[in-house]
PDB file of C-alpha atoms and ligand atoms in Angstrom:
ATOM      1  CA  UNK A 193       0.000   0.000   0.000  1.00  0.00           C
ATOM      2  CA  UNK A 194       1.387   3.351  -0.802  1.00  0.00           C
ATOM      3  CA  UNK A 195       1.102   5.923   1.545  1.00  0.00           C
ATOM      4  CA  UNK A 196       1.054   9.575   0.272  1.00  0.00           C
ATOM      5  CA  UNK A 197       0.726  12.420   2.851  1.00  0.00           C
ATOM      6  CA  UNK A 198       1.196  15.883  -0.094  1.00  0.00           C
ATOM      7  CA  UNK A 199      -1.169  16.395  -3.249  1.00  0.00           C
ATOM      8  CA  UNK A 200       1.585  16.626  -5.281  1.00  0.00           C
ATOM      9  CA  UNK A 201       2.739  12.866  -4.704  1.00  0.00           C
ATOM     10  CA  UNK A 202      -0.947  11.904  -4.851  1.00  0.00           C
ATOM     11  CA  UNK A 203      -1.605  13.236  -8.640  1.00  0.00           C
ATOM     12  CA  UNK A 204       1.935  11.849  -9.997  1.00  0.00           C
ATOM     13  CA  UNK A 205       1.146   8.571  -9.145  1.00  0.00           C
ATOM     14  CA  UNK A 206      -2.431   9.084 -10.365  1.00  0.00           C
ATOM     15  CA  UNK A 207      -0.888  10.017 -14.100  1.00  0.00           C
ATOM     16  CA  UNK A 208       0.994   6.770 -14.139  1.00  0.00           C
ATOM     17  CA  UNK A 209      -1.928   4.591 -13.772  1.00  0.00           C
ATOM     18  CA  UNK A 210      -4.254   6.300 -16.591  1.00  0.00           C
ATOM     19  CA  UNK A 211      -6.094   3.504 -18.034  1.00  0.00           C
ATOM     20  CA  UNK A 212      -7.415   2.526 -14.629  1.00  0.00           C
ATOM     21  CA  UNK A 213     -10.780   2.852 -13.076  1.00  0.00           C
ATOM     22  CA  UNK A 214      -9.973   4.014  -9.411  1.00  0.00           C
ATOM     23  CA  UNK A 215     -12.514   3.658  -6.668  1.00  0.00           C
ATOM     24  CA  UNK A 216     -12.636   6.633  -3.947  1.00  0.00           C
ATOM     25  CA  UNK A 217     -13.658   6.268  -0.305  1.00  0.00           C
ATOM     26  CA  UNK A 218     -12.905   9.734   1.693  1.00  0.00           C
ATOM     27  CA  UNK A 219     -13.029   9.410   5.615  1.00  0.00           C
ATOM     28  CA  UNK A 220     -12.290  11.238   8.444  1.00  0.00           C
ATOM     29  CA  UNK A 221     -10.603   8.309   9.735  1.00  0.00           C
ATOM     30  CA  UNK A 222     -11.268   6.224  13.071  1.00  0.00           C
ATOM     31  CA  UNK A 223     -12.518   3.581  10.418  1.00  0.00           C
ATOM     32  CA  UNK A 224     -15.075   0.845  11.286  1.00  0.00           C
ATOM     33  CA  UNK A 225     -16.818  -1.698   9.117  1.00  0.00           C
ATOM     34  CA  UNK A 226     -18.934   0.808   7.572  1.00  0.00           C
ATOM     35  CA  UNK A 227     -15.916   2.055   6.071  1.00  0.00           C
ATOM     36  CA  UNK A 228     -14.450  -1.180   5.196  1.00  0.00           C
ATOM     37  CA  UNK A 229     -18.109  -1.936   3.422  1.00  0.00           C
ATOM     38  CA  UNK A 230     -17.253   0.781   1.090  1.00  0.00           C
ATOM     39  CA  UNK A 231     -13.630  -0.054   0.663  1.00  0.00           C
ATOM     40  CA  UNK A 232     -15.113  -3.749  -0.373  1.00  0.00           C
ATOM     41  CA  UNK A 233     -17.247  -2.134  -2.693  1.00  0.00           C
ATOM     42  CA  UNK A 234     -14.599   0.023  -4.072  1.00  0.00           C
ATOM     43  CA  UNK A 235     -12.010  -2.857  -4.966  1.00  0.00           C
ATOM     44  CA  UNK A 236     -14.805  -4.927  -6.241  1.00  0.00           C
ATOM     45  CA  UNK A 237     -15.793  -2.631  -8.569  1.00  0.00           C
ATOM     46  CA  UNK A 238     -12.537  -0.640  -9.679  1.00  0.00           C
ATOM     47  CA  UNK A 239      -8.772  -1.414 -10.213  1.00  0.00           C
ATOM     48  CA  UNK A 240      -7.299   1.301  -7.679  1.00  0.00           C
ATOM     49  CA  UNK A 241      -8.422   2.058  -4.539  1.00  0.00           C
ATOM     50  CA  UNK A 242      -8.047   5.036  -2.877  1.00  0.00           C
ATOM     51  CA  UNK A 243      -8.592   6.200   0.971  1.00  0.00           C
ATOM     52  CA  UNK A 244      -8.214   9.424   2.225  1.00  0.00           C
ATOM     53  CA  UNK A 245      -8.006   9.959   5.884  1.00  0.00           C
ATOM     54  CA  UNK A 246      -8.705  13.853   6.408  1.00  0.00           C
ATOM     55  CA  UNK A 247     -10.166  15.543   9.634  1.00  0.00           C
ATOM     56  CA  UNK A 248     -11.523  18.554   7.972  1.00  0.00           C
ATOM     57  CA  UNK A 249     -11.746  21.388   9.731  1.00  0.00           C
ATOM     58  CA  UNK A 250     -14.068  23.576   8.019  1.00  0.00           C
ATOM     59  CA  UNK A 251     -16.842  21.462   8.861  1.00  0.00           C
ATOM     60  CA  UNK A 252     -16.722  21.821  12.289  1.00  0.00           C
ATOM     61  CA  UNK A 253     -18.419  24.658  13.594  1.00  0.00           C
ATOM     62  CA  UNK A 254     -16.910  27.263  16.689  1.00  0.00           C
ATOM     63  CA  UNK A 255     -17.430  25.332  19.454  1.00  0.00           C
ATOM     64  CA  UNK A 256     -17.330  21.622  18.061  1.00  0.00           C
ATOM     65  CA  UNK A 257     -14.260  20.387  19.409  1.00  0.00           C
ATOM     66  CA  UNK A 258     -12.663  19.017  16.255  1.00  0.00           C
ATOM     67  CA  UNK A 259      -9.314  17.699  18.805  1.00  0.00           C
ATOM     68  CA  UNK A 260     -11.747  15.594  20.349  1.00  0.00           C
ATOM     69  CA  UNK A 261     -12.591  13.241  17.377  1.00  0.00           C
ATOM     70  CA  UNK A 262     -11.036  10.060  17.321  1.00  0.00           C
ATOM     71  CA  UNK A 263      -8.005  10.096  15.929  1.00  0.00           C
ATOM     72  CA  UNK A 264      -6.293   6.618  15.812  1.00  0.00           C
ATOM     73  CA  UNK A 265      -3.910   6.589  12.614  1.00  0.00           C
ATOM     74  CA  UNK A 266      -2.012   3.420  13.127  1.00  0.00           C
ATOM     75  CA  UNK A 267      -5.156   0.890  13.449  1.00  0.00           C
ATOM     76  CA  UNK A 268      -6.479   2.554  10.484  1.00  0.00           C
ATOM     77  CA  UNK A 269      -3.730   2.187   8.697  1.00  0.00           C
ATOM     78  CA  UNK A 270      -3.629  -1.195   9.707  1.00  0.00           C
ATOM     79  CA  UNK A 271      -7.055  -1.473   8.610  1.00  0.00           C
ATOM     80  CA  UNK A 272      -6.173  -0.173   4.809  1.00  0.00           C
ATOM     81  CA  UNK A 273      -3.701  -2.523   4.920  1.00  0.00           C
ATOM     82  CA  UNK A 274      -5.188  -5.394   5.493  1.00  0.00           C
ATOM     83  CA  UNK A 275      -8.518  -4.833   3.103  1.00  0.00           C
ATOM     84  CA  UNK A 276      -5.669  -4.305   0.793  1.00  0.00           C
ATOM     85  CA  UNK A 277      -6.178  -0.624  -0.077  1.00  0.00           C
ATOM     86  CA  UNK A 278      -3.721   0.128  -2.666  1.00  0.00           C
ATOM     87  CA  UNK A 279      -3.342   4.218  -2.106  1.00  0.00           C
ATOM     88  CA  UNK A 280      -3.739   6.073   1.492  1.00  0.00           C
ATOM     89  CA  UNK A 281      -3.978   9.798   1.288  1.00  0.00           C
ATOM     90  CA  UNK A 282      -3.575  11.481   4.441  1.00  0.00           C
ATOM     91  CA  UNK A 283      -2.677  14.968   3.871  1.00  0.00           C
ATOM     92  CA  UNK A 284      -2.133  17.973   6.680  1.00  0.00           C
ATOM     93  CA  UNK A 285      -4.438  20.835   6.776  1.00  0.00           C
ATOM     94  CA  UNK A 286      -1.704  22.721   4.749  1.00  0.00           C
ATOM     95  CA  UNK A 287      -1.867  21.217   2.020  1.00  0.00           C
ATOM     96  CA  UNK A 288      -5.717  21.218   1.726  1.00  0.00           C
ATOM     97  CA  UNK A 289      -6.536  24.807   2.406  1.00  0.00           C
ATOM     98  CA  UNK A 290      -5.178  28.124   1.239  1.00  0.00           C
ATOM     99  CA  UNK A 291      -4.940  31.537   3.252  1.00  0.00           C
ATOM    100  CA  UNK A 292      -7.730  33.197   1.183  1.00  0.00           C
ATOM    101  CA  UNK A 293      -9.150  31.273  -0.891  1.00  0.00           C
ATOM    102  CA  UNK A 294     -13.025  30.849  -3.396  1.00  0.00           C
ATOM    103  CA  UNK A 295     -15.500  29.271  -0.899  1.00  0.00           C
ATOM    104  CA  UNK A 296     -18.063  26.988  -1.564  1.00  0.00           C
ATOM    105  CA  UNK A 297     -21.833  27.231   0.150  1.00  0.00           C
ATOM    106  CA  UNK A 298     -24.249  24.187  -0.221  1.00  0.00           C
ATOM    107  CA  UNK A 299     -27.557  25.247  -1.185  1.00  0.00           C
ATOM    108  CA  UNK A 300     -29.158  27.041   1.430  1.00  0.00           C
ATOM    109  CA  UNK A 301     -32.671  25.343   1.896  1.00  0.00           C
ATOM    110  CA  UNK A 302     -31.239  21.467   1.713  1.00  0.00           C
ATOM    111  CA  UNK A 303     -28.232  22.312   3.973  1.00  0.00           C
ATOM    112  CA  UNK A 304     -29.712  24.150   6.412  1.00  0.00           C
ATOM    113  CA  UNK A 305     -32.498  21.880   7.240  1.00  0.00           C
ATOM    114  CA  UNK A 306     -31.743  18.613   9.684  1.00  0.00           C
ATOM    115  CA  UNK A 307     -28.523  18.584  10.229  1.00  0.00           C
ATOM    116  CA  UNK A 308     -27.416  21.863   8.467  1.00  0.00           C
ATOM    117  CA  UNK A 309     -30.332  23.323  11.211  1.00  0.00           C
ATOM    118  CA  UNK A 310     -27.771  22.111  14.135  1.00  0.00           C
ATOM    119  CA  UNK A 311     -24.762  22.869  12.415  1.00  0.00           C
ATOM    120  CA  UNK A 312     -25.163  25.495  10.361  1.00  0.00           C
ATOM    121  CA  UNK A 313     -22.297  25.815   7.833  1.00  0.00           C
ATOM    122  CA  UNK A 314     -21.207  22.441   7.881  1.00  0.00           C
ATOM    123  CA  UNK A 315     -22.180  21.317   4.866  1.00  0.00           C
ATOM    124  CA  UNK A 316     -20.466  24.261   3.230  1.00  0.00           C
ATOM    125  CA  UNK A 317     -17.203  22.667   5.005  1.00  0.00           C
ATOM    126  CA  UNK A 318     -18.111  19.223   3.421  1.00  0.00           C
ATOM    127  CA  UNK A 319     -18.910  19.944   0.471  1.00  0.00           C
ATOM    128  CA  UNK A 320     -15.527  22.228  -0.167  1.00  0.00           C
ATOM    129  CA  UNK A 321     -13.192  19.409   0.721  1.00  0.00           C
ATOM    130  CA  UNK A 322     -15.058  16.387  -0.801  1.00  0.00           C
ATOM    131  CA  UNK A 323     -14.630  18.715  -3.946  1.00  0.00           C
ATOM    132  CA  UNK A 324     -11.346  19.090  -3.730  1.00  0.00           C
ATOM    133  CA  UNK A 325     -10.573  15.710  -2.496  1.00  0.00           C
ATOM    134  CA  UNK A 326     -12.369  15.051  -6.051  1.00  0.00           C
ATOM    135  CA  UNK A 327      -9.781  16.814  -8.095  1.00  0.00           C
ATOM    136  CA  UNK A 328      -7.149  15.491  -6.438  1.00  0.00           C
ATOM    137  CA  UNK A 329      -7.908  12.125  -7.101  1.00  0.00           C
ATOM    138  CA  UNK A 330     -10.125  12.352 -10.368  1.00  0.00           C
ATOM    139  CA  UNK A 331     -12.185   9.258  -9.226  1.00  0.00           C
ATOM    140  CA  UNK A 332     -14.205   7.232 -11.995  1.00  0.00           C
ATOM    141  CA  UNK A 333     -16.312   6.503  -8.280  1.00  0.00           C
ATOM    142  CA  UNK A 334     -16.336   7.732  -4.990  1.00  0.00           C
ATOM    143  CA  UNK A 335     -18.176   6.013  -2.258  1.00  0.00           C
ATOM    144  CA  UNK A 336     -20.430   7.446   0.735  1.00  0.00           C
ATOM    145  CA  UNK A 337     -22.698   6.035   3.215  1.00  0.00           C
ATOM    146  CA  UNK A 338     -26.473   5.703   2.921  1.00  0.00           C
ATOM    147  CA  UNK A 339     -26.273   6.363   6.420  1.00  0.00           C
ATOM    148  CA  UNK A 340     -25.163  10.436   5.921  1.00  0.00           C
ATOM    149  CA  UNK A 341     -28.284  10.644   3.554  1.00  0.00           C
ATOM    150  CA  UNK A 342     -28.330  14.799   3.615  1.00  0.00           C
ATOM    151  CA  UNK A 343     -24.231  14.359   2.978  1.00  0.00           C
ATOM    152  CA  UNK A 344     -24.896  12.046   0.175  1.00  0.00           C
ATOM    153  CA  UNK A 345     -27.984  14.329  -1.486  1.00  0.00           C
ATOM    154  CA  UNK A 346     -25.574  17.505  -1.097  1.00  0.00           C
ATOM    155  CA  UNK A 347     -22.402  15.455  -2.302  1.00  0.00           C
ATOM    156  CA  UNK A 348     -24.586  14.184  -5.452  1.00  0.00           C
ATOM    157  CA  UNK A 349     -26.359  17.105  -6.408  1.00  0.00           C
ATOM    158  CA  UNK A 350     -22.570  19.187  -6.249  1.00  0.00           C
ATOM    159  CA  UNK A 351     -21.255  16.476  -8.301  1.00  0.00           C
ATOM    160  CA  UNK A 352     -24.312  16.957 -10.831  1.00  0.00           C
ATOM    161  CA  UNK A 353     -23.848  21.526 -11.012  1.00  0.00           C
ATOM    162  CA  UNK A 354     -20.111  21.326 -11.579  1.00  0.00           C
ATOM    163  CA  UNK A 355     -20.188  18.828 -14.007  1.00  0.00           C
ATOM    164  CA  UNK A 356     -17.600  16.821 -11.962  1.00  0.00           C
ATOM    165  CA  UNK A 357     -16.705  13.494 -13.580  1.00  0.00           C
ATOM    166  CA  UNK A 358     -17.434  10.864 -11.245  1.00  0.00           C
ATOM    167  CA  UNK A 359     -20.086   8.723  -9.966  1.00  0.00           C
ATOM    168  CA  UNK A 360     -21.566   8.878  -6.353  1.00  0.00           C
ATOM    169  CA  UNK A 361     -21.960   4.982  -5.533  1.00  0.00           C
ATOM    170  CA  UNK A 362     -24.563   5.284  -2.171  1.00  0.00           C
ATOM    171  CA  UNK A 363     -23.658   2.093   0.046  1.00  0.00           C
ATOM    172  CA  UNK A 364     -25.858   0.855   2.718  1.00  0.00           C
ATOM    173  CA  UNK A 365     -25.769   1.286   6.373  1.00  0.00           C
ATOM    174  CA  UNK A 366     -23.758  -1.417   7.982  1.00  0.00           C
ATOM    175  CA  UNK A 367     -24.737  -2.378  11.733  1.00  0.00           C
ATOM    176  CA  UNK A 368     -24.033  -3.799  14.718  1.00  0.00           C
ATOM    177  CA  UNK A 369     -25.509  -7.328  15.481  1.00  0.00           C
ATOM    178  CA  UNK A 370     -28.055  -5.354  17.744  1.00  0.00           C
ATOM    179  CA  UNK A 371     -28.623  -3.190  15.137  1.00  0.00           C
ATOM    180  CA  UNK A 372     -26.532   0.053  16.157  1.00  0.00           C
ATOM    181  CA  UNK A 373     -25.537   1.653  12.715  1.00  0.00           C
ATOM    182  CA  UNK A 374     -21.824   2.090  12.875  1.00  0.00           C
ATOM    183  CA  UNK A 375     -20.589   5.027  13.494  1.00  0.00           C
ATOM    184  CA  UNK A 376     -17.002   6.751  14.133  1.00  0.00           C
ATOM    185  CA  UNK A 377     -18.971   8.428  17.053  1.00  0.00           C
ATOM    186  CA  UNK A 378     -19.829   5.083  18.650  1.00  0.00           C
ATOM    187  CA  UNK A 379     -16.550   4.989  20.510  1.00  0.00           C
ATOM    188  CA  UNK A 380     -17.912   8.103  22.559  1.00  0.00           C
ATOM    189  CA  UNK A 381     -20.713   5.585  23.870  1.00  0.00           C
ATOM    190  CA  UNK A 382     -20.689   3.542  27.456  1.00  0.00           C
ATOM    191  CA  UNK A 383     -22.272   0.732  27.895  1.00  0.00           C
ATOM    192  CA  UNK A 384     -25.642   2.400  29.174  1.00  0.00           C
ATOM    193  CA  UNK A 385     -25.325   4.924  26.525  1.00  0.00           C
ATOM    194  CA  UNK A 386     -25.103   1.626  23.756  1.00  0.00           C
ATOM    195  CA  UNK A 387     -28.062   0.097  25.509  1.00  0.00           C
ATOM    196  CA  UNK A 388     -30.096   3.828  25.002  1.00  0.00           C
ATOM    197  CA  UNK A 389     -28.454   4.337  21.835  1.00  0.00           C
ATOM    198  CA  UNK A 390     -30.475   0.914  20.279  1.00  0.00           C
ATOM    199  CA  UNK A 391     -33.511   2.132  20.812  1.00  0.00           C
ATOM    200  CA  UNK A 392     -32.808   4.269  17.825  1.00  0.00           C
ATOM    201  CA  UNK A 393     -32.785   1.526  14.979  1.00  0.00           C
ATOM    202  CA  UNK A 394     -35.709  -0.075  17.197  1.00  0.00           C
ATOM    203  CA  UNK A 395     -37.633   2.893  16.204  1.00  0.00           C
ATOM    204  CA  UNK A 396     -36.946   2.779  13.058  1.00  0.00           C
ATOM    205  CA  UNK A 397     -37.712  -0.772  12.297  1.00  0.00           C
ATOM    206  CA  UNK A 398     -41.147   0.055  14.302  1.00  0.00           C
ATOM    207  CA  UNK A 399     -41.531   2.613  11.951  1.00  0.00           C
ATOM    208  CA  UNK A 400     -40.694  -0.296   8.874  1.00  0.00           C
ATOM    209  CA  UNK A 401     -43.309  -2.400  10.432  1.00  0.00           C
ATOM    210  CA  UNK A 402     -45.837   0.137  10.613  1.00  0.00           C
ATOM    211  CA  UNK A 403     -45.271   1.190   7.044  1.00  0.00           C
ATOM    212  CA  UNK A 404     -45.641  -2.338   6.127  1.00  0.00           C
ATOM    213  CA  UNK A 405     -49.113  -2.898   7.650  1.00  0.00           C
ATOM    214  CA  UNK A 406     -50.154   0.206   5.602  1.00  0.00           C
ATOM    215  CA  UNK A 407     -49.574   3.252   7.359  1.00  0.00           C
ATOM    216  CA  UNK A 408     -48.201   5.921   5.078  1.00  0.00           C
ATOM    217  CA  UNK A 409     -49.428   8.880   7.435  1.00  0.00           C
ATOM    218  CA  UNK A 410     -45.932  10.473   8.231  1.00  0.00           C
ATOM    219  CA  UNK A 411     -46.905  12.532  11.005  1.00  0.00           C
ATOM    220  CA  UNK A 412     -48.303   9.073  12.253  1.00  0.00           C
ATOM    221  CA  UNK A 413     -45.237   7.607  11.990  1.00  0.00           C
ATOM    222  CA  UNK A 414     -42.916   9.966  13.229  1.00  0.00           C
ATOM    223  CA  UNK A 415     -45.152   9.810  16.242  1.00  0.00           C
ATOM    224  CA  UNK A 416     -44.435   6.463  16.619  1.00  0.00           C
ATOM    225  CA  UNK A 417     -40.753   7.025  16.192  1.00  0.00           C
ATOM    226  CA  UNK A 418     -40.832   9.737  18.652  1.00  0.00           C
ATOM    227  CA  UNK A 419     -42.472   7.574  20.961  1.00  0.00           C
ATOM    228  CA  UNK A 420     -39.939   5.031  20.973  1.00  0.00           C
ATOM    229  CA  UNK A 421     -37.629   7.463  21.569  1.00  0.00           C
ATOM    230  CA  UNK A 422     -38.892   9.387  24.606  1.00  0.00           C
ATOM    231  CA  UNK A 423     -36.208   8.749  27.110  1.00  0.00           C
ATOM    232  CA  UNK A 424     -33.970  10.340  24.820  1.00  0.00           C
ATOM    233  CA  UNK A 425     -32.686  13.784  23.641  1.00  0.00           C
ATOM    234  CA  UNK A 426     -34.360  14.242  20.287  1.00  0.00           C
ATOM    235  CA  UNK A 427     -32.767  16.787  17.622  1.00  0.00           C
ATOM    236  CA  UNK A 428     -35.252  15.566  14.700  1.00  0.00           C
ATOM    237  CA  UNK A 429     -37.609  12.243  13.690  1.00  0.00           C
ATOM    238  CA  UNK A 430     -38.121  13.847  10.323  1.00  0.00           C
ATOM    239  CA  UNK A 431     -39.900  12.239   6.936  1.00  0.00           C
ATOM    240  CA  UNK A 432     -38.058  13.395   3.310  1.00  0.00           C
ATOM    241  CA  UNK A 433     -38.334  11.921  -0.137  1.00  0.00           C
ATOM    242  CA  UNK A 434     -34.917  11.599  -1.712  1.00  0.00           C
ATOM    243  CA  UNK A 435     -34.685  15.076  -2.961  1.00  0.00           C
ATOM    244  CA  UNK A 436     -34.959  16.058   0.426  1.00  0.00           C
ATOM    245  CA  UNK A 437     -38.497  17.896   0.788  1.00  0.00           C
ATOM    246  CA  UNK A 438     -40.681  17.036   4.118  1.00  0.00           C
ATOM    247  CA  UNK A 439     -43.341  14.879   2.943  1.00  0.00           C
ATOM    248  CA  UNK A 440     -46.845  14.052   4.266  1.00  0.00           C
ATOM    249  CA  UNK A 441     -47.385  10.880   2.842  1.00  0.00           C
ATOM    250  CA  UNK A 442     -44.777   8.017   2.771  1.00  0.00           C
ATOM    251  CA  UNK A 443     -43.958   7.184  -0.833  1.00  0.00           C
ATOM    252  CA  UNK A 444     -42.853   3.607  -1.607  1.00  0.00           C
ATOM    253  CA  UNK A 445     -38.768   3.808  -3.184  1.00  0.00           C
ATOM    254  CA  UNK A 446     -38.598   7.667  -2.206  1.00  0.00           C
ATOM    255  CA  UNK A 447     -38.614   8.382   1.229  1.00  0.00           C
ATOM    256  CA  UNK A 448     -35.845   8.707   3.956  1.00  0.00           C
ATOM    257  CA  UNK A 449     -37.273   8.479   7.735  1.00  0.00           C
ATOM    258  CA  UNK A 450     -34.367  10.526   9.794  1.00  0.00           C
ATOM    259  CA  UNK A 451     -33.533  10.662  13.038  1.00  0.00           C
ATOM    260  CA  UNK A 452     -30.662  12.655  15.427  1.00  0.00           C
ATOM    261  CA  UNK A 453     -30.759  12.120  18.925  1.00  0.00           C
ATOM    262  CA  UNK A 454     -28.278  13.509  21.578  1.00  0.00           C
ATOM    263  CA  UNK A 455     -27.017  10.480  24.429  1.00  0.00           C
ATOM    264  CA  UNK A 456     -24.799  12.423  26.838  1.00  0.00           C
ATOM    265  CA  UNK A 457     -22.948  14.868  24.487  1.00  0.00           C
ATOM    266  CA  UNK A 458     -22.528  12.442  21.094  1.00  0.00           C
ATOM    267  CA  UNK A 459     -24.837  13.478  18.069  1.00  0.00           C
ATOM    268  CA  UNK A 460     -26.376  10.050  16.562  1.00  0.00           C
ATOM    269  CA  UNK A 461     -27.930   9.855  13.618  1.00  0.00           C
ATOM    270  CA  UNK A 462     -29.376   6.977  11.672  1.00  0.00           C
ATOM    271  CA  UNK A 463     -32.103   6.562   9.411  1.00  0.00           C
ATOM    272  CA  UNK A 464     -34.222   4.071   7.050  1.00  0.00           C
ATOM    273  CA  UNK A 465     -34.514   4.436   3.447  1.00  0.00           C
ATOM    274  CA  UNK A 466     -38.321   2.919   2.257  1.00  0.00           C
TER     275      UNK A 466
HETATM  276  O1  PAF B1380     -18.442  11.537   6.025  1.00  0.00           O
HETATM  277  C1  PAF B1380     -17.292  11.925   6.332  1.00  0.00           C
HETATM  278  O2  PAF B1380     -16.497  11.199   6.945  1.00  0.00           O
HETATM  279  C2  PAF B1380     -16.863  13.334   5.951  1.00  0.00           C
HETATM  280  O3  PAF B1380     -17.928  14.222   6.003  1.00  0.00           O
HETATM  281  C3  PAF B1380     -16.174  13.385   4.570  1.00  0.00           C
HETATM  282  C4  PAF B1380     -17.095  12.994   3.462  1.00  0.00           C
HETATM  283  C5  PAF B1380     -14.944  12.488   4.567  1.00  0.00           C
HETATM  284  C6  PAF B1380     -15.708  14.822   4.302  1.00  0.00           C
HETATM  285  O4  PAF B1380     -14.810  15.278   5.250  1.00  0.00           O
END
């Protein structure tokens, strides 16, 4: 596996390999099986595989402590390793960002609803590195996580008005045995905050059930969700379709049920895709 930590060394190797497809799965790092899901994908599907393991700073927002997310370097380099990554980008903030330099602001109704509500401005921070993580490494596809749905709407519709040549491949939502959706974040979580954390995909396959007896009400179902959920902090139980307007009425094959709750201090989100 070759490790490349500058742009520079990332693109010269990229020349030499022209007539290959290469497969793109940008992280923050602290990888988990989710990740690996969409490294698996990536070498099935491509001849070059590329990780990039980047803590971006621009989309945390004052007062999210960006030092405080795990940051574990060797294990996931261990981890590329081993699922036999073949290129692991891990550049320094320097060589990312420039003094002054041409922002980029996600659209402001679809970013600043859900998460973008919470965190305003983040999605302008994700959407300005994944875009220049894109031109570094000229995918032919780049992988992201049905889990992020609003991240993978934004990243899509970005790739779509700048005529960026690549294809968004949307993986599924890997999860624990109890049905915990993996997440960097789930290190945060004790043991009681695991056990309050599963009553998050419980509510969601209520939800599934409910849909499946007939129920397409959504504020019926988000009720239900909500319900579920009442011992915990609750940011949003929200209903979308996949361009990201609230719907009324479930639609079979285009709607997104999304939830965020809060367990002592760690922002969980998961969600169901009907
Ligand atoms: O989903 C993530 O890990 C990050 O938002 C991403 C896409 C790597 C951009 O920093």
């Amino acid at each position: 596996m070759k490790i490349f930590k500058t742009t520079k060394t990332t693109k010269e190797y990229l020349k030499n390999n022209k007539n290959e497809t290469i497969g793109f799965v940008p992280t923050m790092g602290a990888l988990h099986d989710g990740h690996l899901s969409l490294i698996k994908q990536s070498k099935e599907q491509n001849d070059i595989t590329i990780v990039s393991i980047f803590v971006n700073p621009t989309q945390f927002l004052d007062g999210e402590d960006i030092d405080k997310y795990p940051h574990k370097p060797q294990a996931d380099e261990k981890i590329c390793e081993i699922a036999k990554v073949d290129v692991l980008f891990v550049p320094n903030e320097k060589k990312i960002y420039f003094d002054q330099e041409t922002k980029l602001f996600a659209p402001s109704i679809k970013a600043y609803i859900l998460e973008g509500y919470d965190r305003p401005g983040h999605f302008d921070g994700v959407l300005q590195v994944v875009n220049k993580l894109l031109n570094i490494v000229k995918p032919t596809f780049v992988y992201f996580g049905k889990k992020d749905a609003q991240q993978l709407y934004l990243v899509k519709n970005m790739v779509e008005e700048f005529f960026l040549d690549v294809s968004v491949v949307a993986c599924e939502t890997i999860r624990e045995a109890n049905g915990l959706a993996k997440s960097s974040r789930n290190t945060y979580l004790s043991k009681e905050d695991t056990l309050k954390a599963l009553q998050i995909s419980k509510a969601l396959n209520i939800a599934i059930k409910y849909v499946q007896k007939g129920e397409y009400d959504a504020a019926t179902i988000k009720t239900k969700i909500s319900k579920q959920l009442k011992n915990l902090y609750i940011y949003y139980v929200e209903i979308v379709d996949k361009n990201f307007n609230y719907i009324d009425k479930i639609e079979i094959n285009n709607t997104i049920v999304l939830v965020a709750v809060n367990i002592n201090n760690t922002r969980l989100i998961d969600n169901i895709w009907l």
